[in-house]
Coordinates of C-alpha atoms in Angstrom, one line a residue:
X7 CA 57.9 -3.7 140.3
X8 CA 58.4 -7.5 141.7
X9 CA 61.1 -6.3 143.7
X10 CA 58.8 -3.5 145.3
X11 CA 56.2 -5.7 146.5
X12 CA 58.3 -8.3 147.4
X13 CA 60.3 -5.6 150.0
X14 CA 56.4 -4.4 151.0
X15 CA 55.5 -7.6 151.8
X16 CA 58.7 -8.4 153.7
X17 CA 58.3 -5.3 155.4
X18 CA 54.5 -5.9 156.6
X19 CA 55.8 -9.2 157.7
X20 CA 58.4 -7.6 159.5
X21 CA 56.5 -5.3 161.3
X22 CA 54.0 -7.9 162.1
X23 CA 56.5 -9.9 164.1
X24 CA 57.7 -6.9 165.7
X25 CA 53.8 -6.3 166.8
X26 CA 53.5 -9.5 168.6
X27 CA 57.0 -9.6 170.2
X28 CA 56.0 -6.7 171.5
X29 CA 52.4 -7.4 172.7
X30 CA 53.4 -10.9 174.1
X31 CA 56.8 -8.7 176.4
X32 CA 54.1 -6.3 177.5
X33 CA 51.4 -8.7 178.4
X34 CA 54.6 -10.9 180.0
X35 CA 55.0 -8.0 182.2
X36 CA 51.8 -7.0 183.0
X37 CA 51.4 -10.3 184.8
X38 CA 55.1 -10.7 186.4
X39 CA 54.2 -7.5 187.7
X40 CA 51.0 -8.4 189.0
X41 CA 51.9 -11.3 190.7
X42 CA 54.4 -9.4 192.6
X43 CA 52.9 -5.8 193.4
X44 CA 51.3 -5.7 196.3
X45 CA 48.3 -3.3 195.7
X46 CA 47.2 -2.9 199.3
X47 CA 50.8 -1.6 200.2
X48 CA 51.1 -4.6 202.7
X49 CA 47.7 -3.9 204.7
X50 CA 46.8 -7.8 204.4
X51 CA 50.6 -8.9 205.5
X52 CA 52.9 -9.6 208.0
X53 CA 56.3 -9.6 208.5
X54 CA 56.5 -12.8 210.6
X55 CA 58.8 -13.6 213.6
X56 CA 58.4 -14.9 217.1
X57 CA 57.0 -11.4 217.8
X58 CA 54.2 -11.5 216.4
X59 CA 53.1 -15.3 216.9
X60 CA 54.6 -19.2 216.8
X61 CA 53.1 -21.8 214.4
X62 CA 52.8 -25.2 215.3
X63 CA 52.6 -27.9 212.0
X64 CA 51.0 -30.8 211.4
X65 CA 49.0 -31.5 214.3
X66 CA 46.7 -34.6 214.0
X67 CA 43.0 -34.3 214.4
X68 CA 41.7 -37.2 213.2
X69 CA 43.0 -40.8 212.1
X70 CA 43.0 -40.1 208.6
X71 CA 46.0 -39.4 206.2
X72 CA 45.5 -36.0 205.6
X73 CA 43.9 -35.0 208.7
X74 CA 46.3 -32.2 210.1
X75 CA 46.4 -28.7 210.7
X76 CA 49.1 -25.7 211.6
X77 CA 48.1 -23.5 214.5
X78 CA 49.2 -19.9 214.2
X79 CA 49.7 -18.7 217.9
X80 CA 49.3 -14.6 218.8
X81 CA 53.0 -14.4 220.9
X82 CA 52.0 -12.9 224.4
X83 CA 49.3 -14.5 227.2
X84 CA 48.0 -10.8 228.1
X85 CA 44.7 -11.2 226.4
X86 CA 41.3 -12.8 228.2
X87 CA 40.4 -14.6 225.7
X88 CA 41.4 -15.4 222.1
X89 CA 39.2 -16.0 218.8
X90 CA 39.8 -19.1 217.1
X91 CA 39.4 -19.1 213.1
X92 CA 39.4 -22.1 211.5
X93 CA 40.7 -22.0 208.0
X94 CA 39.9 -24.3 205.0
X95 CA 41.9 -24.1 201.7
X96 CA 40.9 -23.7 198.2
X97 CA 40.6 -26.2 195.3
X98 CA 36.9 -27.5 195.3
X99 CA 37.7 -30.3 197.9
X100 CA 39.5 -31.7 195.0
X101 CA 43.0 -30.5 195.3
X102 CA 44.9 -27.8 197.3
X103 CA 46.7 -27.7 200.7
X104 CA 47.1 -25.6 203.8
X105 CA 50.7 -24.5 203.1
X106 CA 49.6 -22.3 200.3
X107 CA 47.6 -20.3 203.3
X108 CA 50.3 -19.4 205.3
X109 CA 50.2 -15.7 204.3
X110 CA 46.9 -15.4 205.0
X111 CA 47.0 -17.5 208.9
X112 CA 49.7 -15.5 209.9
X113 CA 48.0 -11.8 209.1
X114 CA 45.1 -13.4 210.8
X115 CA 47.5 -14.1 213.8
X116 CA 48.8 -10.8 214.1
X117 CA 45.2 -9.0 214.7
X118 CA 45.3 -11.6 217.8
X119 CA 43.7 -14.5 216.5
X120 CA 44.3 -18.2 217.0
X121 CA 44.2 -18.9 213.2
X122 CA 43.9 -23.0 212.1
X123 CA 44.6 -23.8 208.9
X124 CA 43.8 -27.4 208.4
X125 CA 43.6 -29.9 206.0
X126 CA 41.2 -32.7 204.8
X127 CA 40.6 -35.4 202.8
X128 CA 40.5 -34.9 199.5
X129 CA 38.1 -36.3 196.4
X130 CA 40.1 -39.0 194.5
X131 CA 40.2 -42.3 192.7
X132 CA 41.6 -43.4 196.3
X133 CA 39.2 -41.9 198.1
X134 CA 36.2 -42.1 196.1
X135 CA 33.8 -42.2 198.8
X136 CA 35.2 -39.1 200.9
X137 CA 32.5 -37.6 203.3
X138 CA 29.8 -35.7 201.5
X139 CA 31.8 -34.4 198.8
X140 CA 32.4 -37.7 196.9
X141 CA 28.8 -36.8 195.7
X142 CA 30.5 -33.6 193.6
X143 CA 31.9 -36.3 191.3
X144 CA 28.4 -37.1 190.6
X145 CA 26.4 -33.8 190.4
X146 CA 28.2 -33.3 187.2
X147 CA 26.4 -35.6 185.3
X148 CA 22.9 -34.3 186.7
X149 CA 22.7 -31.1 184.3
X150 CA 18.9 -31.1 182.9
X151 CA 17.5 -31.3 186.8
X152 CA 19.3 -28.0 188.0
X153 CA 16.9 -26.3 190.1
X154 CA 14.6 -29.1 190.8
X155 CA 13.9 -30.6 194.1
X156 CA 15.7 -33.4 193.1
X157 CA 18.8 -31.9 192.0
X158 CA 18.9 -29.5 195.4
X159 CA 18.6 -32.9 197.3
X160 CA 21.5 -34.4 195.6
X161 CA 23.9 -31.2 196.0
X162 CA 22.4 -30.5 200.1
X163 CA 25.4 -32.0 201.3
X164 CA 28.2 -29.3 199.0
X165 CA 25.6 -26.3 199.1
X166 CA 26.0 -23.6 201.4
X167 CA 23.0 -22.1 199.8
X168 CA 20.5 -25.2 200.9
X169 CA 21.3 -24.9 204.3
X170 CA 20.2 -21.0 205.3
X171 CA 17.5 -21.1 207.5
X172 CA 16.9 -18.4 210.3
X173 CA 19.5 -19.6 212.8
X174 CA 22.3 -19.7 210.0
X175 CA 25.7 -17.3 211.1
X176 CA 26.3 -14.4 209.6
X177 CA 27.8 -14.2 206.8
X178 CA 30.2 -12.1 204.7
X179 CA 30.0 -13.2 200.7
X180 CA 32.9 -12.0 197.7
X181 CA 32.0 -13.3 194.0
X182 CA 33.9 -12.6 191.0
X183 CA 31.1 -11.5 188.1
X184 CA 33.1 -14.0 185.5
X185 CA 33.5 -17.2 188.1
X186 CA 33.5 -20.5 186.3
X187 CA 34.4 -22.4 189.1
X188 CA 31.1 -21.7 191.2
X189 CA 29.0 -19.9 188.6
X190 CA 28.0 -16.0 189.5
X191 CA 24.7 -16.8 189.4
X192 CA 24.4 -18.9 192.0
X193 CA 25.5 -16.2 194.2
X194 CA 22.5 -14.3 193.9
X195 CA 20.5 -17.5 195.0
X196 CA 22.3 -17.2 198.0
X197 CA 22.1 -13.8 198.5
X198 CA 18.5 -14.2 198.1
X199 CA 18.3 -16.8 200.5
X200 CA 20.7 -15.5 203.6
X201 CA 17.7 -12.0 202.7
X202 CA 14.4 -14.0 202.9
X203 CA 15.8 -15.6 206.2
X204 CA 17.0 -12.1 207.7
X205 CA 20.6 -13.4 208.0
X206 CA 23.1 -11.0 209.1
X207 CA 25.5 -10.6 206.0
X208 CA 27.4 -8.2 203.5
X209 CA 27.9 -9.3 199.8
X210 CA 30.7 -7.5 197.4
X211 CA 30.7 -8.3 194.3
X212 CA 34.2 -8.2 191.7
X213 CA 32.9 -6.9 188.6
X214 CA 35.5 -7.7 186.5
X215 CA 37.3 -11.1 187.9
X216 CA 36.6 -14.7 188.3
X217 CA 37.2 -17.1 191.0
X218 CA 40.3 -15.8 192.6
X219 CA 39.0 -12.2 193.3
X220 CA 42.1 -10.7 191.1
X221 CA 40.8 -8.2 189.4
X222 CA 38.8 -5.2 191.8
X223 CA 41.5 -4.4 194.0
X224 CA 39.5 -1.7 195.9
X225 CA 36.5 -4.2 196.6
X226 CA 38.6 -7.3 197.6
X227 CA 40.7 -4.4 200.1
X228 CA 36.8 -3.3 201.2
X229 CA 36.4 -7.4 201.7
X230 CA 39.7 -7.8 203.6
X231 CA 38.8 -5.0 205.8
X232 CA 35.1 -6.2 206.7
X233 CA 36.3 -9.4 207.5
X234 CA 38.5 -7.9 210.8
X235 CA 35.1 -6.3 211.6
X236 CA 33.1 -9.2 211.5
X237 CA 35.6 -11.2 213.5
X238 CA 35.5 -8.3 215.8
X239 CA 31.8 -8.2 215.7
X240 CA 30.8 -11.2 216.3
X241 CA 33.7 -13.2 218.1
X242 CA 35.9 -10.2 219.5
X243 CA 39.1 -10.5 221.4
X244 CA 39.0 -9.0 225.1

Protein backbone atom coordinates (compact mmCIF):
# COMPACT_ATOMS: atom_id res chain seq x y z
CA UNK A 1 0.00 0.00 0.00
CA UNK A 2 3.12 2.39 0.83
CA UNK A 3 4.60 1.43 -2.26
CA UNK A 4 1.31 2.54 -4.22
CA UNK A 5 1.14 5.85 -2.95
CA UNK A 6 4.51 6.42 -2.92
CA UNK A 7 4.60 5.51 -7.09
CA UNK A 8 1.22 7.95 -7.13
CA UNK A 9 2.86 10.63 -5.67
CA UNK A 10 6.00 10.27 -7.73
CA UNK A 11 3.89 10.04 -10.63
CA UNK A 12 1.80 13.37 -9.92
CA UNK A 13 5.18 14.92 -9.37
CA UNK A 14 6.25 13.74 -12.53
CA UNK A 15 3.68 14.86 -14.42
CA UNK A 16 3.70 18.17 -12.72
CA UNK A 17 7.21 18.86 -14.03
CA UNK A 18 6.32 17.72 -17.29
CA UNK A 19 3.33 20.54 -17.13
CA UNK A 20 5.55 23.31 -16.59
CA UNK A 21 8.35 22.28 -18.93
CA UNK A 22 5.94 22.30 -21.20
CA UNK A 23 4.08 25.60 -20.54
CA UNK A 24 7.38 27.54 -19.94
CA UNK A 25 8.73 25.88 -24.08
CA UNK A 26 5.32 27.12 -25.30
CA UNK A 27 5.17 30.46 -23.77
CA UNK A 28 9.29 30.61 -24.83
CA UNK A 29 7.97 30.36 -28.20
CA UNK A 30 5.11 32.34 -28.28
CA UNK A 31 7.30 35.28 -27.65
CA UNK A 32 10.52 34.22 -29.93
CA UNK A 33 7.96 34.08 -32.32
CA UNK A 34 6.51 37.30 -31.73
CA UNK A 35 9.35 39.22 -31.77
CA UNK A 36 10.22 37.98 -35.11
CA UNK A 37 6.86 37.60 -37.15
CA UNK A 38 6.20 40.41 -38.87
CA UNK A 39 2.30 40.72 -38.71
CA UNK A 40 1.78 43.42 -41.26
CA UNK A 41 3.67 41.17 -43.98
CA UNK A 42 6.36 44.05 -44.24
CA UNK A 43 3.77 46.96 -44.96
CA UNK A 44 5.75 49.23 -42.24
CA UNK A 45 9.37 48.22 -43.75
CA UNK A 46 11.93 48.71 -46.06
CA UNK A 47 14.48 46.98 -47.64
CA UNK A 48 17.11 49.73 -47.49
CA UNK A 49 19.77 50.60 -50.09
CA UNK A 50 21.06 53.72 -51.90
CA UNK A 51 17.75 53.35 -53.85
CA UNK A 52 15.56 54.22 -51.80
CA UNK A 53 17.44 57.00 -49.68
CA UNK A 54 21.13 57.86 -47.98
CA UNK A 55 21.41 58.60 -44.17
CA UNK A 56 23.64 60.89 -42.87
CA UNK A 57 24.76 60.24 -38.81
CA UNK A 58 25.49 62.19 -36.18
CA UNK A 59 25.07 65.65 -37.28
CA UNK A 60 25.39 68.36 -34.54
CA UNK A 61 22.58 70.68 -33.75
CA UNK A 62 23.40 72.07 -30.71
CA UNK A 63 26.64 72.32 -28.39
CA UNK A 64 25.56 69.80 -26.08
CA UNK A 65 26.80 66.12 -25.74
CA UNK A 66 24.07 64.45 -26.98
CA UNK A 67 22.73 66.89 -29.36
CA UNK A 68 22.84 64.93 -32.76
CA UNK A 69 20.61 63.59 -35.18
CA UNK A 70 20.70 61.09 -38.52
CA UNK A 71 19.01 62.46 -41.57
CA UNK A 72 17.28 59.91 -43.73
CA UNK A 73 17.47 61.38 -47.34
CA UNK A 74 14.58 60.14 -50.13
CA UNK A 75 17.48 59.12 -53.17
CA UNK A 76 16.30 61.25 -56.31
CA UNK A 77 15.93 65.37 -56.57
CA UNK A 78 12.65 64.99 -58.85
CA UNK A 79 10.25 66.16 -56.24
CA UNK A 80 9.23 70.04 -55.52
CA UNK A 81 9.40 69.95 -52.32
CA UNK A 82 10.01 67.41 -49.49
CA UNK A 83 8.27 67.01 -45.92
CA UNK A 84 10.54 66.96 -43.08
CA UNK A 85 9.57 64.73 -39.97
CA UNK A 86 11.28 65.17 -37.02
CA UNK A 87 11.58 62.11 -34.93
CA UNK A 88 12.02 61.76 -31.15
CA UNK A 89 12.80 58.34 -29.39
CA UNK A 90 11.19 56.60 -26.65
CA UNK A 91 12.19 56.11 -22.97
CA UNK A 92 10.40 59.01 -20.93
CA UNK A 93 13.31 61.46 -21.65
CA UNK A 94 15.05 59.28 -19.35
CA UNK A 95 16.75 56.70 -21.41
CA UNK A 96 16.67 55.57 -25.11
CA UNK A 97 18.47 56.59 -28.35
CA UNK A 98 17.90 57.33 -31.99
CA UNK A 99 19.61 54.16 -33.31
CA UNK A 100 16.78 51.97 -32.07
CA UNK A 101 14.55 54.09 -34.75
CA UNK A 102 16.23 53.31 -37.67
CA UNK A 103 13.43 50.97 -39.00
CA UNK A 104 11.03 53.21 -38.52
CA UNK A 105 13.21 56.67 -40.37
CA UNK A 106 13.92 54.71 -43.11
CA UNK A 107 10.06 53.45 -43.94
CA UNK A 108 9.40 57.01 -43.38
CA UNK A 109 12.07 57.87 -46.11
CA UNK A 110 10.83 55.59 -48.57
CA UNK A 111 7.19 57.36 -48.82
CA UNK A 112 9.46 60.47 -49.71
CA UNK A 113 10.14 62.05 -46.59
CA UNK A 114 13.09 63.75 -45.09
CA UNK A 115 12.83 61.82 -41.83
CA UNK A 116 15.25 63.18 -38.59
CA UNK A 117 15.71 61.14 -35.93
CA UNK A 118 17.53 63.02 -33.27
CA UNK A 119 18.61 62.87 -30.00
CA UNK A 120 18.59 64.89 -26.77
CA UNK A 121 19.70 65.31 -23.49
CA UNK A 122 18.64 63.04 -21.29
CA UNK A 123 17.38 63.21 -17.26
CA UNK A 124 20.38 62.08 -15.07
CA UNK A 125 22.32 62.54 -11.92
CA UNK A 126 24.64 64.43 -14.51
CA UNK A 127 22.25 66.32 -15.82
CA UNK A 128 19.87 66.96 -13.25
CA UNK A 129 18.67 70.18 -14.30
CA UNK A 130 17.94 69.16 -18.19
CA UNK A 131 15.45 71.62 -19.83
CA UNK A 132 11.95 71.20 -18.65
CA UNK A 133 11.99 67.65 -18.01
CA UNK A 134 14.29 67.68 -14.96
CA UNK A 135 10.92 68.62 -13.32
CA UNK A 136 9.70 64.74 -14.09
CA UNK A 137 12.09 63.74 -11.33
CA UNK A 138 10.03 65.81 -9.14
CA UNK A 139 6.30 65.25 -10.19
CA UNK A 140 6.64 61.91 -8.62
CA UNK A 141 6.63 62.90 -5.27
CA UNK A 142 3.43 65.27 -5.83
CA UNK A 143 0.74 62.36 -5.72
CA UNK A 144 -2.16 63.76 -3.40
CA UNK A 145 -2.43 67.16 -5.70
CA UNK A 146 -3.15 65.26 -9.08
CA UNK A 147 -5.68 67.25 -10.78
CA UNK A 148 -5.32 70.39 -8.95
CA UNK A 149 -4.17 73.61 -10.37
CA UNK A 150 -1.15 73.29 -8.72
CA UNK A 151 -0.14 69.99 -9.74
CA UNK A 152 -1.15 70.86 -13.71
CA UNK A 153 1.28 73.95 -13.18
CA UNK A 154 4.08 71.82 -12.00
CA UNK A 155 3.63 69.08 -14.93
CA UNK A 156 2.84 72.27 -17.88
CA UNK A 157 6.27 71.90 -19.01
CA UNK A 158 6.03 67.44 -19.76
CA UNK A 159 2.19 67.67 -20.60
CA UNK A 160 0.96 67.57 -23.99
CA UNK A 161 -2.44 67.71 -22.55
CA UNK A 162 -1.94 71.34 -20.82
CA UNK A 163 -0.96 72.90 -23.86
CA UNK A 164 -4.25 72.32 -26.41
CA UNK A 165 -5.74 75.41 -27.02
CA UNK A 166 -7.58 76.21 -30.46
CA UNK A 167 -4.47 76.85 -32.59
CA UNK A 168 -2.87 73.36 -31.36
CA UNK A 169 -1.90 70.83 -34.69
CA UNK A 170 -3.62 68.17 -35.45
CA UNK A 171 -3.12 65.35 -33.87
CA UNK A 172 -3.18 61.55 -34.30
CA UNK A 173 -3.28 59.74 -30.63
CA UNK A 174 -2.53 55.50 -30.05
CA UNK A 175 -2.90 54.29 -26.26
CA UNK A 176 -2.60 50.92 -25.03
CA UNK A 177 -5.81 50.25 -22.46
CA UNK A 178 -3.19 48.60 -19.81
CA UNK A 179 -0.22 51.52 -20.17
CA UNK A 180 1.71 51.96 -16.93
CA UNK A 181 4.06 54.08 -18.27
CA UNK A 182 1.58 57.12 -19.06
CA UNK A 183 -1.56 55.91 -17.44
CA UNK A 184 -4.74 55.14 -19.95
CA UNK A 185 -6.63 57.45 -18.25
CA UNK A 186 -4.92 60.34 -19.00
CA UNK A 187 -5.59 59.73 -22.55
CA UNK A 188 -9.14 60.47 -22.27
CA UNK A 189 -8.14 63.92 -20.63
CA UNK A 190 -6.58 64.59 -23.65
CA UNK A 191 -8.94 63.32 -25.92
CA UNK A 192 -11.26 65.50 -24.13
CA UNK A 193 -9.26 68.35 -24.41
CA UNK A 194 -7.94 68.29 -28.38
CA UNK A 195 -12.62 67.86 -28.60
CA UNK A 196 -13.61 70.93 -26.47
CA UNK A 197 -10.88 72.93 -28.56
CA UNK A 198 -12.19 71.48 -32.09
CA UNK A 199 -8.69 70.10 -32.77
CA UNK A 200 -8.32 68.08 -35.83
CA UNK A 201 -7.41 64.56 -34.52
CA UNK A 202 -8.07 60.64 -34.57
CA UNK A 203 -7.56 58.50 -31.40
CA UNK A 204 -7.18 54.45 -31.60
CA UNK A 205 -7.22 52.82 -28.75
CA UNK A 206 -5.23 49.10 -28.10
CA UNK A 207 -7.54 47.24 -25.96
CA UNK A 208 -5.48 44.72 -24.95
CA UNK A 209 -1.69 46.14 -24.64
CA UNK A 210 0.35 48.55 -22.69
CA UNK A 211 2.84 51.10 -23.64
CA UNK A 212 4.40 49.61 -26.66
CA UNK A 213 1.19 49.13 -28.70
CA UNK A 214 1.99 45.06 -28.95
CA UNK A 215 -0.87 43.64 -28.65
CA UNK A 216 -3.90 44.86 -31.44
CA UNK A 217 -2.11 44.25 -34.48
CA UNK A 218 -5.08 45.35 -36.72
CA UNK A 219 -5.42 48.81 -34.78
CA UNK A 220 -1.67 49.70 -34.49
CA UNK A 221 -1.71 48.58 -38.77
CA UNK A 222 -4.99 51.17 -38.90
CA UNK A 223 -2.42 53.66 -36.85
CA UNK A 224 0.43 53.05 -39.19
CA UNK A 225 -1.64 53.64 -42.12
CA UNK A 226 -3.34 57.06 -40.78
CA UNK A 227 -0.25 58.35 -40.06
CA UNK A 228 0.94 58.40 -44.16
CA UNK A 229 -2.41 60.18 -44.43
CA UNK A 230 -1.94 62.71 -42.09
CA UNK A 231 1.55 63.52 -43.33
CA UNK A 232 -0.10 63.56 -46.73
CA UNK A 233 -2.82 65.76 -45.38
CA UNK A 234 -1.42 68.18 -43.79
CA UNK A 235 2.33 68.48 -45.11
CA UNK A 236 2.08 66.54 -48.54
CA UNK A 237 4.93 66.01 -50.94
CA UNK A 238 4.47 67.70 -54.51
Amino acid sequence: MRKEKKAKRKGKIMWGIIYIVTFIAAFGGSVAFKMKHDPFGGEFKVKWNDTVGKVYTDIAYGEGEANKFDLYVPAGDSRNSYGLVVYLHAGGFTSGDKSGDGEMLEWLCSKGYVAAGINYTLVSDDHPDTSVYSQSMEIREIKSAFGTSEYDEEIKDISALLWVNENSVPTLVAYGKYDKVQPYEGSLRLLKALEDNNVPHDYYLCEHSGHGLQNDNKVYGEYMRKILEYLDTYMPIK
